[in-house]
Amino acid sequence: MSTNPTIWATALLTLAVYTFLIKDNRIFRLVEKLFVGIGAGYYAAMGVRTIIQVGLTPLSKGNLVPLLPLLLGLAVYARYVKPIAWLAKIPVALIVAIGAALTLRGTVQAQFIDQIVGTLVPWNSIDNLIIVLGTASTVVYFYFKARQPGPFDTALAWSGKFARLVMMVAFGIGYTGVLGANIPRTIGQLQLIFGKWIHLIPGF
Amino acid sequence: MHRLFSWSRPVIYLFVTVVMLIPLIKPLGLPVPVGKDARKYFDAIEAVKPGDIVWMDSHISLSAAVECYPQMIATAVHAYRRGGKIVLLAMSPDGQPFAERMMNEVLAQGAKYGEDIIYLGFVPGGEPGLAALLSDVHKAVPNDYKGTPLASLPLGARIRSGKDVAVAVPVTSDASAPDYWTRQVKPYPNIALLMASQASLWPKIQPYTATGQIKAALNGSRGAAEYELLINRKGQATASMDATSVAYLAFIFLILIGNLAFYTRPKTGSGKEGSK
């Protein structure tokens, strides 16, 4: 058995979470609240540290540049004082404007043009054919689904069936990704409990 | 028949736990074939020339650390071995302890702080923060994590903007990272963008690797294990590969059982699907 109190605490808290499998209970709820509380505290501390490092420390050394962002940050809390509540709109508007401008700058090239260029491939392999037909049929499926009956109905129906197939494969891959993310987490906890805590797994 | 295939949740957990625990206690030695994605990633770091700046972002959440940390340390060790100079930062608060741990492991390999590696600390702001860093590092982050001015460190003085970076490696569990990294790195054709992520982000990354916007990427623990084998440094990811492989087999088995339970379920009188 480990003599490290951190390992003990982590192992016992992990087991406490697993007690939920039997049924919802007080121990599980206690650990749940502990996790939320510690997480909130950690993020709050990080926020305060960042304000001190990036804002207050340079300001105390005579650098006035952080003054404007600090004032804008304070303005967010103006919403709690009714007569000056309108001040809170200024930092929010700036955040939205800067965020949108930065996103738009790269979106057209990186997420639109480059992605279309990526589908312009020679039809000389199964992979390339799937990329071209899969992309085209999926776009057609979403954009021409609600059209009026017309001469291309049969072609569109077949294209729609192929698009659904492609999407189902994509969803399957997504599900595998989620599984792939959860398995190592479980293994990590098993290594902690059976390796670092009770030394059943060799090498810990 | 239906009852035979309907397992309760605790039974499923117990089954999966036992199945994963056996290869952890007694390793099976299953082969880990190296895929082309891990090899491409390896080649990209192998192409780092002595003195090249490798920018690494520790954007790891606590829950994803078991997948992402082995990727991060393996990348850093490999880049350091190639003579790369590592500029490390954490764009999420959770990423900080892992960044510091990684830095200490690289320093233990003989790297010198300030010359071979520097750590900028937590950089807030997400996408705008990244854009600010790429346009002027010294303005965005004037000091390293200890408060030392960047300009006073040899490596810190060298890195002025994205134009000085050869390779950027966000190690991330953030689903929006592939989008905003490709957006913001686009104006810097000198940067080879790589990505290491948890497995659930893989479908999101693949459209960018197909177009070459992301040059190469590592997929979760599996990718980390393959990469560890390529750089000849067996670590945490390799150690858990047997259990991971067996767990996948167990899940395939459970999916089959679940489908059998579904198709053999008794039909309700109204013709509607039963809830159990």
Tab-separated table of C-alpha atoms in Angstrom:
chain	number	residue	atom	x	y	z
A	1	MET	CA	0.000	0.000	0.000
A	2	SER	CA	1.148	3.520	-0.778
A	3	THR	CA	2.184	5.830	2.048
A	4	ASN	CA	1.637	8.953	-0.050
A	5	PRO	CA	-1.400	10.884	1.262
A	6	THR	CA	-2.065	12.402	-2.204
A	7	ILE	CA	-2.362	8.924	-3.735
A	8	TRP	CA	-4.673	7.873	-0.900
A	9	ALA	CA	-6.884	10.921	-1.352
A	10	THR	CA	-7.059	10.477	-5.153
A	11	ALA	CA	-7.793	6.756	-4.894
A	12	LEU	CA	-10.502	7.181	-2.250
A	13	LEU	CA	-12.138	10.025	-4.183
A	14	THR	CA	-12.115	7.889	-7.348
A	15	LEU	CA	-13.776	5.016	-5.493
A	16	ALA	CA	-16.306	7.468	-4.045
A	17	VAL	CA	-17.267	8.533	-7.584
A	18	TYR	CA	-17.681	4.892	-8.626
A	19	THR	CA	-20.163	4.311	-5.796
A	20	PHE	CA	-22.680	6.043	-8.077
A	21	LEU	CA	-22.824	2.789	-10.049
A	22	ILE	CA	-24.598	1.129	-7.146
A	23	LYS	CA	-26.916	4.059	-6.602
A	24	ASP	CA	-26.944	7.809	-6.102
A	25	ASN	CA	-25.619	8.437	-2.594
A	26	ARG	CA	-24.301	11.118	-0.227
A	27	ILE	CA	-20.641	10.222	-0.683
A	28	PHE	CA	-20.922	10.656	-4.454
A	29	ARG	CA	-22.725	13.979	-4.061
A	30	LEU	CA	-20.097	15.185	-1.599
A	31	VAL	CA	-17.263	14.380	-4.018
A	32	GLU	CA	-19.221	15.966	-6.866
A	33	LYS	CA	-19.560	19.224	-4.920
A	34	LEU	CA	-15.934	19.054	-3.831
A	35	PHE	CA	-14.865	18.794	-7.475
A	36	VAL	CA	-17.030	21.744	-8.558
A	37	GLY	CA	-15.820	23.845	-5.635
A	38	ILE	CA	-12.132	23.119	-6.143
A	39	GLY	CA	-12.494	23.721	-9.899
A	40	ALA	CA	-14.219	27.077	-9.367
A	41	GLY	CA	-11.615	28.081	-6.779
A	42	TYR	CA	-8.744	27.127	-9.080
A	43	TYR	CA	-10.140	29.136	-12.004
A	44	ALA	CA	-10.848	32.139	-9.751
A	45	ALA	CA	-7.279	32.032	-8.412
A	46	MET	CA	-5.929	31.815	-11.969
A	47	GLY	CA	-8.023	34.840	-12.927
A	48	VAL	CA	-6.747	36.908	-9.993
A	49	ARG	CA	-3.139	35.860	-10.682
A	50	THR	CA	-3.461	36.871	-14.334
A	51	ILE	CA	-4.884	40.277	-13.394
A	52	ILE	CA	-1.980	40.820	-10.998
A	53	GLN	CA	0.670	39.606	-13.464
A	54	VAL	CA	-0.606	41.236	-16.659
A	55	GLY	CA	-2.391	44.265	-15.229
A	56	LEU	CA	-1.458	45.444	-11.754
A	57	THR	CA	2.274	44.623	-11.696
A	58	PRO	CA	3.133	46.586	-14.895
A	59	LEU	CA	0.869	49.393	-13.681
A	60	SER	CA	2.742	49.616	-10.375
A	61	LYS	CA	5.990	49.977	-12.362
A	62	GLY	CA	4.650	53.022	-14.193
A	63	ASN	CA	3.479	51.259	-17.385
A	64	LEU	CA	0.058	52.768	-18.128
A	65	VAL	CA	-0.818	50.485	-21.065
A	66	PRO	CA	-2.799	47.945	-18.960
A	67	LEU	CA	-4.917	50.752	-17.499
A	68	LEU	CA	-7.433	50.779	-20.369
A	69	PRO	CA	-8.053	46.990	-20.356
A	70	LEU	CA	-8.342	47.063	-16.545
A	71	LEU	CA	-10.930	49.846	-16.719
A	72	LEU	CA	-12.825	47.943	-19.419
A	73	GLY	CA	-12.728	44.866	-17.201
A	74	LEU	CA	-14.132	46.861	-14.296
A	75	ALA	CA	-16.849	48.253	-16.582
A	76	VAL	CA	-18.283	44.708	-16.929
A	77	TYR	CA	-19.396	44.980	-13.281
A	78	ALA	CA	-21.166	48.286	-13.925
A	79	ARG	CA	-24.289	46.266	-14.713
A	80	TYR	CA	-24.839	45.914	-10.957
A	81	VAL	CA	-25.146	49.707	-10.554
A	82	LYS	CA	-28.256	50.814	-12.403
A	83	PRO	CA	-27.357	54.430	-13.270
A	84	ILE	CA	-24.129	53.346	-15.027
A	85	ALA	CA	-25.252	49.890	-16.194
A	86	TRP	CA	-24.843	51.012	-19.835
A	87	LEU	CA	-21.061	51.048	-19.321
A	88	ALA	CA	-21.062	47.226	-19.291
A	89	LYS	CA	-22.029	47.208	-22.958
A	90	ILE	CA	-18.731	48.769	-24.052
A	91	PRO	CA	-16.355	45.880	-23.119
A	92	VAL	CA	-18.868	43.293	-24.350
A	93	ALA	CA	-19.179	45.120	-27.699
A	94	LEU	CA	-15.387	45.264	-27.990
A	95	ILE	CA	-15.000	41.551	-27.240
A	96	VAL	CA	-17.635	40.632	-29.824
A	97	ALA	CA	-16.168	42.962	-32.461
A	98	ILE	CA	-12.553	41.853	-31.971
A	99	GLY	CA	-13.535	38.169	-31.782
A	100	ALA	CA	-15.614	38.401	-34.970
A	101	ALA	CA	-12.922	40.331	-36.840
A	102	LEU	CA	-10.183	37.851	-35.883
A	103	THR	CA	-12.341	34.870	-36.761
A	104	LEU	CA	-13.432	36.302	-40.091
A	105	ARG	CA	-9.861	37.160	-41.057
A	106	GLY	CA	-8.921	33.487	-41.280
A	107	THR	CA	-12.242	31.739	-41.759
A	108	VAL	CA	-12.700	32.402	-45.479
A	109	GLN	CA	-9.264	31.109	-46.381
A	110	ALA	CA	-8.733	28.378	-43.763
A	111	GLN	CA	-12.217	26.944	-43.356
A	112	PHE	CA	-13.817	27.655	-46.722
A	113	ILE	CA	-11.369	27.979	-49.639
A	114	ASP	CA	-8.755	25.522	-48.335
A	115	GLN	CA	-11.424	22.949	-47.507
A	116	ILE	CA	-12.916	23.218	-51.019
A	117	VAL	CA	-9.434	22.965	-52.535
A	118	GLY	CA	-8.984	19.826	-50.419
A	119	THR	CA	-11.840	18.133	-52.283
A	120	LEU	CA	-10.339	18.918	-55.739
A	121	VAL	CA	-8.480	15.636	-56.043
A	122	PRO	CA	-7.885	13.313	-59.032
A	123	TRP	CA	-10.391	10.460	-59.321
A	124	ASN	CA	-7.702	7.806	-59.294
A	125	SER	CA	-8.282	6.055	-55.975
A	126	ILE	CA	-11.171	4.823	-53.845
A	127	ASP	CA	-10.188	7.290	-51.081
A	128	ASN	CA	-10.352	10.261	-53.434
A	129	LEU	CA	-13.665	9.102	-54.926
A	130	ILE	CA	-15.184	8.828	-51.446
A	131	ILE	CA	-13.922	12.343	-50.583
A	132	VAL	CA	-15.421	13.884	-53.733
A	133	LEU	CA	-18.713	11.974	-53.837
A	134	GLY	CA	-19.184	11.995	-50.050
A	135	THR	CA	-18.708	15.766	-49.794
A	136	ALA	CA	-20.844	16.544	-52.852
A	137	SER	CA	-23.713	14.220	-51.899
A	138	THR	CA	-23.785	15.487	-48.285
A	139	VAL	CA	-23.945	19.111	-49.437
A	140	VAL	CA	-26.710	18.205	-51.919
A	141	TYR	CA	-28.578	16.270	-49.185
A	142	PHE	CA	-28.784	19.311	-46.893
A	143	TYR	CA	-29.329	22.061	-49.450
A	144	PHE	CA	-31.804	20.430	-51.873
A	145	LYS	CA	-33.808	18.330	-49.412
A	146	ALA	CA	-36.894	20.574	-49.359
A	147	ARG	CA	-37.101	21.329	-53.097
A	148	GLN	CA	-40.220	20.959	-55.234
A	149	PRO	CA	-40.677	17.694	-57.223
A	150	GLY	CA	-38.692	17.846	-60.459
A	151	PRO	CA	-36.832	15.885	-63.140
A	152	PHE	CA	-33.830	14.972	-60.930
A	153	ASP	CA	-35.836	13.306	-58.146
A	154	THR	CA	-34.434	9.796	-58.665
A	155	ALA	CA	-30.830	11.045	-58.839
A	156	LEU	CA	-31.348	13.139	-55.728
A	157	ALA	CA	-32.907	10.199	-53.875
A	158	TRP	CA	-29.863	8.003	-54.629
A	159	SER	CA	-27.505	10.815	-53.750
A	160	GLY	CA	-29.366	11.258	-50.442
A	161	LYS	CA	-29.034	7.545	-49.626
A	162	PHE	CA	-25.293	7.680	-50.277
A	163	ALA	CA	-24.981	10.870	-48.202
A	164	ARG	CA	-26.753	9.209	-45.255
A	165	LEU	CA	-24.389	6.259	-45.512
A	166	VAL	CA	-21.357	8.576	-45.498
A	167	MET	CA	-22.727	10.503	-42.527
A	168	MET	CA	-23.450	7.313	-40.566
A	169	VAL	CA	-19.853	6.180	-41.105
A	170	ALA	CA	-18.677	9.632	-39.918
A	171	PHE	CA	-20.875	9.399	-36.799
A	172	GLY	CA	-19.502	5.907	-36.116
A	173	ILE	CA	-15.960	7.273	-36.287
A	174	GLY	CA	-16.993	10.067	-33.919
A	175	TYR	CA	-18.406	7.534	-31.452
A	176	THR	CA	-15.190	5.510	-31.612
A	177	GLY	CA	-13.306	8.717	-30.830
A	178	VAL	CA	-15.363	9.234	-27.690
A	179	LEU	CA	-14.718	5.620	-26.653
A	180	GLY	CA	-11.052	6.088	-27.489
A	181	ALA	CA	-10.951	9.076	-25.160
A	182	ASN	CA	-12.675	7.312	-22.260
A	183	ILE	CA	-10.679	4.080	-22.286
A	184	PRO	CA	-7.316	5.736	-21.419
A	185	ARG	CA	-9.009	7.746	-18.653
A	186	THR	CA	-10.326	4.538	-17.086
A	187	ILE	CA	-6.935	2.881	-17.493
A	188	GLY	CA	-5.298	5.889	-15.836
A	189	GLN	CA	-7.561	5.511	-12.800
A	190	LEU	CA	-6.999	1.732	-12.689
A	191	GLN	CA	-3.231	2.325	-12.761
A	192	LEU	CA	-3.656	4.763	-9.904
A	193	ILE	CA	-5.779	2.450	-7.729
A	194	PHE	CA	-4.182	-0.920	-8.508
A	195	GLY	CA	-0.695	0.399	-9.279
A	196	LYS	CA	0.246	3.432	-7.233
A	197	TRP	CA	-2.163	2.744	-4.362
A	198	ILE	CA	-2.136	-1.009	-3.716
A	199	HIS	CA	0.888	-1.904	-5.891
A	200	LEU	CA	-0.823	-4.774	-7.708
A	201	ILE	CA	0.350	-3.620	-11.147
A	202	PRO	CA	4.091	-4.102	-11.678
A	203	GLY	CA	6.183	-1.031	-12.445
A	204	PHE	CA	4.374	1.391	-10.126
B	1	MET	CA	-32.998	-14.337	-24.646
B	2	HIS	CA	-33.566	-10.629	-24.019
B	3	ARG	CA	-32.734	-11.027	-20.301
B	4	LEU	CA	-29.534	-12.874	-21.160
B	5	PHE	CA	-28.254	-9.882	-23.136
B	6	SER	CA	-29.561	-7.136	-20.843
B	7	TRP	CA	-26.723	-6.367	-18.448
B	8	SER	CA	-27.056	-3.770	-15.726
B	9	ARG	CA	-24.637	-0.838	-15.601
B	10	PRO	CA	-22.581	-2.080	-12.595
B	11	VAL	CA	-22.129	-5.468	-14.323
B	12	ILE	CA	-20.871	-3.728	-17.491
B	13	TYR	CA	-18.439	-1.596	-15.470
B	14	LEU	CA	-17.194	-4.616	-13.532
B	15	PHE	CA	-16.727	-6.582	-16.770
B	16	VAL	CA	-14.786	-3.757	-18.451
B	17	THR	CA	-12.679	-3.149	-15.311
B	18	VAL	CA	-11.683	-6.803	-14.973
B	19	VAL	CA	-10.960	-7.076	-18.698
B	20	MET	CA	-8.691	-3.997	-18.603
B	21	LEU	CA	-7.030	-4.923	-15.325
B	22	ILE	CA	-5.768	-8.340	-16.463
B	23	PRO	CA	-3.353	-7.009	-19.142
B	24	LEU	CA	-2.233	-4.247	-16.773
B	25	ILE	CA	-1.219	-6.806	-14.120
B	26	LYS	CA	0.140	-9.322	-16.613
B	27	PRO	CA	1.052	-7.586	-19.918
B	28	LEU	CA	0.154	-9.595	-23.006
B	29	GLY	CA	2.785	-8.036	-25.268
B	30	LEU	CA	0.359	-7.368	-28.110
B	31	PRO	CA	2.032	-5.731	-31.116
B	32	VAL	CA	1.565	-1.977	-31.641
B	33	PRO	CA	1.863	-1.374	-35.383
B	34	VAL	CA	2.889	2.186	-36.224
B	35	GLY	CA	0.355	3.942	-38.437
B	36	LYS	CA	1.076	6.491	-41.145
B	37	ASP	CA	-0.284	9.409	-39.068
B	38	ALA	CA	2.190	8.858	-36.225
B	39	ARG	CA	5.000	8.361	-38.739
B	40	LYS	CA	4.121	11.623	-40.506
B	41	TYR	CA	4.144	13.411	-37.137
B	42	PHE	CA	7.497	11.805	-36.296
B	43	ASP	CA	8.907	12.902	-39.680
B	44	ALA	CA	7.736	16.480	-39.095
B	45	ILE	CA	9.599	16.706	-35.759
B	46	GLU	CA	12.537	14.786	-37.221
B	47	ALA	CA	12.801	17.582	-39.823
B	48	VAL	CA	13.443	20.157	-37.068
B	49	LYS	CA	16.894	21.691	-37.603
B	50	PRO	CA	19.175	22.727	-34.715
B	51	GLY	CA	18.078	26.154	-33.546
B	52	ASP	CA	14.556	25.943	-34.986
B	53	ILE	CA	11.883	27.305	-32.672
B	54	VAL	CA	9.246	24.762	-31.686
B	55	TRP	CA	6.204	26.434	-30.168
B	56	MET	CA	4.224	24.177	-27.833
B	57	ASP	CA	0.870	24.946	-26.237
B	58	SER	CA	-0.236	22.903	-23.244
B	59	HIS	CA	-3.993	23.184	-23.671
B	60	ILE	CA	-4.855	20.081	-21.682
B	61	SER	CA	-7.825	19.604	-19.413
B	62	LEU	CA	-7.326	17.457	-16.319
B	63	SER	CA	-9.512	14.669	-17.699
B	64	ALA	CA	-7.570	14.495	-20.980
B	65	ALA	CA	-4.124	14.527	-19.387
B	66	VAL	CA	-3.774	10.750	-19.440
B	67	GLU	CA	-3.999	10.896	-23.251
B	68	CYS	CA	-2.330	14.217	-23.994
B	69	TYR	CA	0.555	14.416	-21.540
B	70	PRO	CA	2.441	11.411	-23.035
B	71	GLN	CA	2.074	13.090	-26.466
B	72	MET	CA	3.412	16.363	-25.117
B	73	ILE	CA	6.455	14.998	-23.293
B	74	ALA	CA	7.385	12.699	-26.202
B	75	THR	CA	7.167	15.635	-28.649
B	76	ALA	CA	9.273	17.886	-26.416
B	77	VAL	CA	11.948	15.245	-25.846
B	78	HIS	CA	12.114	14.470	-29.577
B	79	ALA	CA	12.305	18.165	-30.538
B	80	TYR	CA	15.023	18.754	-27.928
B	81	ARG	CA	17.011	15.779	-29.221
B	82	ARG	CA	16.827	17.308	-32.727
B	83	GLY	CA	18.268	20.582	-31.425
B	84	GLY	CA	14.948	22.427	-31.467
B	85	LYS	CA	14.383	25.334	-29.071
B	86	ILE	CA	11.111	24.970	-27.210
B	87	VAL	CA	8.873	27.932	-26.465
B	88	LEU	CA	6.215	26.598	-24.138
B	89	LEU	CA	2.962	28.222	-23.075
B	90	ALA	CA	-0.360	27.178	-21.566
B	91	MET	CA	-3.450	28.637	-23.209
B	92	SER	CA	-5.742	27.017	-20.644
B	93	PRO	CA	-5.414	27.305	-16.855
B	94	ASP	CA	-5.558	23.496	-16.548
B	95	GLY	CA	-2.585	23.189	-18.862
B	96	GLN	CA	-0.169	24.957	-16.513
B	97	PRO	CA	0.810	22.104	-14.168
B	98	PHE	CA	1.418	19.836	-17.169
B	99	ALA	CA	3.510	22.491	-18.915
B	100	GLU	CA	5.677	22.897	-15.807
B	101	ARG	CA	5.987	19.132	-15.382
B	102	MET	CA	7.002	18.777	-19.035
B	103	MET	CA	9.528	21.601	-18.738
B	104	ASN	CA	11.109	19.981	-15.678
B	105	GLU	CA	11.378	16.639	-17.494
B	106	VAL	CA	13.093	18.312	-20.464
B	107	LEU	CA	15.427	20.218	-18.113
B	108	ALA	CA	16.266	16.889	-16.448
B	109	GLN	CA	17.449	15.672	-19.872
B	110	GLY	CA	20.135	18.372	-19.831
B	111	ALA	CA	18.293	21.280	-21.470
B	112	LYS	CA	19.111	24.788	-20.220
B	113	TYR	CA	16.314	27.138	-19.237
B	114	GLY	CA	16.416	30.302	-21.325
B	115	GLU	CA	18.532	28.737	-24.064
B	116	ASP	CA	16.829	25.448	-24.990
B	117	ILE	CA	13.429	25.994	-23.452
B	118	ILE	CA	11.378	28.870	-22.047
B	119	TYR	CA	7.945	28.829	-20.489
B	120	LEU	CA	5.658	31.827	-20.980
B	121	GLY	CA	3.096	30.680	-18.404
B	122	PHE	CA	-0.669	30.922	-18.777
B	123	VAL	CA	-1.697	33.054	-21.759
B	124	PRO	CA	-5.374	33.982	-21.555
B	125	GLY	CA	-7.603	35.103	-24.398
B	126	GLY	CA	-8.141	32.026	-26.585
B	127	GLU	CA	-8.116	32.931	-30.273
B	128	PRO	CA	-7.492	36.675	-29.782
B	129	GLY	CA	-4.686	35.753	-27.378
B	130	LEU	CA	-3.103	33.496	-29.990
B	131	ALA	CA	-3.425	36.178	-32.685
B	132	ALA	CA	-1.771	38.726	-30.385
B	133	LEU	CA	1.080	36.317	-29.612
B	134	LEU	CA	1.713	35.544	-33.257
B	135	SER	CA	1.820	39.208	-34.256
B	136	ASP	CA	4.082	40.351	-31.366
B	137	VAL	CA	5.193	37.926	-28.675
B	138	HIS	CA	6.941	40.510	-26.501
B	139	LYS	CA	3.942	42.824	-26.440
B	140	ALA	CA	1.498	40.020	-25.656
B	141	VAL	CA	3.690	38.313	-23.035
B	142	PRO	CA	6.536	40.579	-21.902
B	143	ASN	CA	7.737	38.185	-19.158
B	144	ASP	CA	8.131	34.444	-18.717
B	145	TYR	CA	6.258	32.483	-16.041
B	146	LYS	CA	8.627	33.687	-13.302
B	147	GLY	CA	8.381	37.333	-14.317
B	148	THR	CA	11.773	37.435	-16.066
B	149	PRO	CA	11.633	39.791	-19.067
B	150	LEU	CA	11.645	37.735	-22.285
B	151	ALA	CA	14.191	40.055	-23.883
B	152	SER	CA	16.735	39.110	-21.189
B	153	LEU	CA	16.588	35.404	-22.050
B	154	PRO	CA	18.585	34.270	-25.135
B	155	LEU	CA	15.681	32.246	-26.549
B	156	GLY	CA	13.129	34.859	-25.485
B	157	ALA	CA	15.031	37.559	-27.364
B	158	ARG	CA	14.984	35.421	-30.531
B	159	ILE	CA	11.255	34.956	-30.686
B	160	ARG	CA	9.531	38.152	-31.759
B	161	SER	CA	6.516	36.930	-33.738
B	162	GLY	CA	5.043	33.992	-35.643
B	163	LYS	CA	7.631	34.650	-38.356
B	164	ASP	CA	10.323	33.193	-36.066
B	165	VAL	CA	8.501	29.920	-35.411
B	166	ALA	CA	9.349	26.783	-37.410
B	167	VAL	CA	6.899	24.321	-35.860
B	168	ALA	CA	3.799	24.889	-33.729
B	169	VAL	CA	2.358	22.009	-31.704
B	170	PRO	CA	-0.834	22.663	-29.762
B	171	VAL	CA	-1.384	19.684	-27.471
B	172	THR	CA	-5.047	20.093	-26.894
B	173	SER	CA	-8.302	18.781	-25.546
B	174	ASP	CA	-10.182	21.867	-26.743
B	175	ALA	CA	-12.645	21.087	-29.547
B	176	SER	CA	-12.303	24.555	-31.081
B	177	ALA	CA	-8.483	24.430	-31.221
B	178	PRO	CA	-8.180	22.860	-34.712
B	179	ASP	CA	-10.378	25.639	-36.146
B	180	TYR	CA	-8.727	28.643	-34.580
B	181	TRP	CA	-5.166	27.404	-34.881
B	182	THR	CA	-5.590	26.835	-38.635
B	183	ARG	CA	-7.211	30.271	-38.940
B	184	GLN	CA	-4.503	32.166	-37.083
B	185	VAL	CA	-1.487	30.261	-38.398
B	186	LYS	CA	-2.581	30.691	-42.029
B	187	PRO	CA	-0.792	34.058	-42.514
B	188	TYR	CA	2.506	32.447	-41.412
B	189	PRO	CA	3.529	29.958	-44.126
B	190	ASN	CA	6.847	29.372	-42.298
B	191	ILE	CA	4.999	27.556	-39.473
B	192	ALA	CA	4.488	23.814	-39.835
B	193	LEU	CA	1.330	23.271	-37.788
B	194	LEU	CA	1.128	19.908	-36.023
B	195	MET	CA	-1.482	18.861	-33.500
B	196	ALA	CA	-1.645	16.332	-30.687
B	197	SER	CA	-5.048	15.752	-29.184
B	198	GLN	CA	-7.346	13.437	-27.308
B	199	ALA	CA	-8.976	10.764	-29.466
B	200	SER	CA	-12.432	12.368	-29.475
B	201	LEU	CA	-11.048	15.351	-31.448
B	202	TRP	CA	-9.674	13.161	-34.231
B	203	PRO	CA	-12.700	13.510	-36.572
B	204	LYS	CA	-12.408	17.292	-36.197
B	205	ILE	CA	-8.702	17.310	-37.067
B	206	GLN	CA	-8.844	14.994	-40.062
B	207	PRO	CA	-10.345	17.509	-42.538
B	208	TYR	CA	-7.341	19.733	-41.865
B	209	THR	CA	-4.730	16.988	-42.183
B	210	ALA	CA	-6.327	15.948	-45.502
B	211	THR	CA	-5.791	19.447	-46.886
B	212	GLY	CA	-2.331	19.812	-45.364
B	213	GLN	CA	-3.395	22.768	-43.196
B	214	ILE	CA	-2.347	20.620	-40.247
B	215	LYS	CA	0.780	18.825	-41.433
B	216	ALA	CA	0.445	15.866	-39.059
B	217	ALA	CA	-1.399	14.919	-35.902
B	218	LEU	CA	-1.328	12.399	-33.072
B	219	ASN	CA	-4.540	10.602	-32.194
B	220	GLY	CA	-4.974	10.060	-28.442
B	221	SER	CA	-3.081	7.416	-26.472
B	222	ARG	CA	-2.793	5.187	-29.491
B	223	GLY	CA	-0.956	7.905	-31.407
B	224	ALA	CA	1.180	8.630	-28.351
B	225	ALA	CA	2.163	4.962	-28.004
B	226	GLU	CA	3.099	4.713	-31.695
B	227	TYR	CA	5.136	7.911	-31.437
B	228	GLU	CA	6.875	6.694	-28.248
B	229	LEU	CA	7.936	3.579	-30.166
B	230	LEU	CA	9.237	5.686	-33.066
B	231	ILE	CA	11.398	7.863	-30.818
B	232	ASN	CA	12.461	4.795	-28.838
B	233	ARG	CA	11.208	6.125	-25.525
B	234	LYS	CA	8.635	3.775	-24.018
B	235	GLY	CA	6.394	5.700	-21.662
B	236	GLN	CA	2.960	5.799	-20.101
B	237	ALA	CA	1.099	5.391	-23.421
B	238	THR	CA	3.016	2.275	-24.472
B	239	ALA	CA	2.511	0.717	-21.027
B	240	SER	CA	-1.261	0.942	-21.332
B	241	MET	CA	-1.586	-0.255	-24.942
B	242	ASP	CA	-2.393	-3.897	-24.092
B	243	ALA	CA	-5.237	-2.785	-21.824
B	244	THR	CA	-6.470	-0.332	-24.465
B	245	SER	CA	-6.543	-2.997	-27.192
B	246	VAL	CA	-8.372	-5.455	-24.930
B	247	ALA	CA	-10.824	-2.710	-23.889
B	248	TYR	CA	-11.688	-2.029	-27.541
B	249	LEU	CA	-12.402	-5.744	-28.028
B	250	ALA	CA	-14.592	-5.675	-24.918
B	251	PHE	CA	-16.520	-2.706	-26.267
B	252	ILE	CA	-17.075	-4.391	-29.642
B	253	PHE	CA	-18.423	-7.374	-27.699
B	254	LEU	CA	-20.676	-5.088	-25.625
B	255	ILE	CA	-22.005	-3.331	-28.743
B	256	LEU	CA	-22.927	-6.731	-30.196
B	257	ILE	CA	-24.591	-7.751	-26.907
B	258	GLY	CA	-26.455	-4.451	-26.815
B	259	ASN	CA	-27.753	-4.950	-30.343
B	260	LEU	CA	-28.833	-8.504	-29.562
B	261	ALA	CA	-30.661	-7.252	-26.460
B	262	PHE	CA	-32.365	-4.582	-28.564
B	263	TYR	CA	-33.514	-6.893	-31.349
B	264	THR	CA	-34.679	-9.667	-29.018
B	265	ARG	CA	-36.627	-7.317	-26.727
B	266	PRO	CA	-40.280	-8.179	-26.207
B	267	LYS	CA	-42.660	-6.051	-28.292
B	268	THR	CA	-45.275	-4.095	-26.352
B	269	GLY	CA	-48.957	-4.548	-27.131
B	270	SER	CA	-49.422	-1.070	-28.617
B	271	GLY	CA	-46.748	-1.755	-31.196
B	272	LYS	CA	-44.574	0.979	-29.696
B	273	GLU	CA	-40.997	0.190	-28.689
B	274	GLY	CA	-40.657	-0.947	-25.103
B	275	SER	CA	-38.680	1.190	-22.734
B	276	LYS	CA	-36.804	-1.832	-21.360
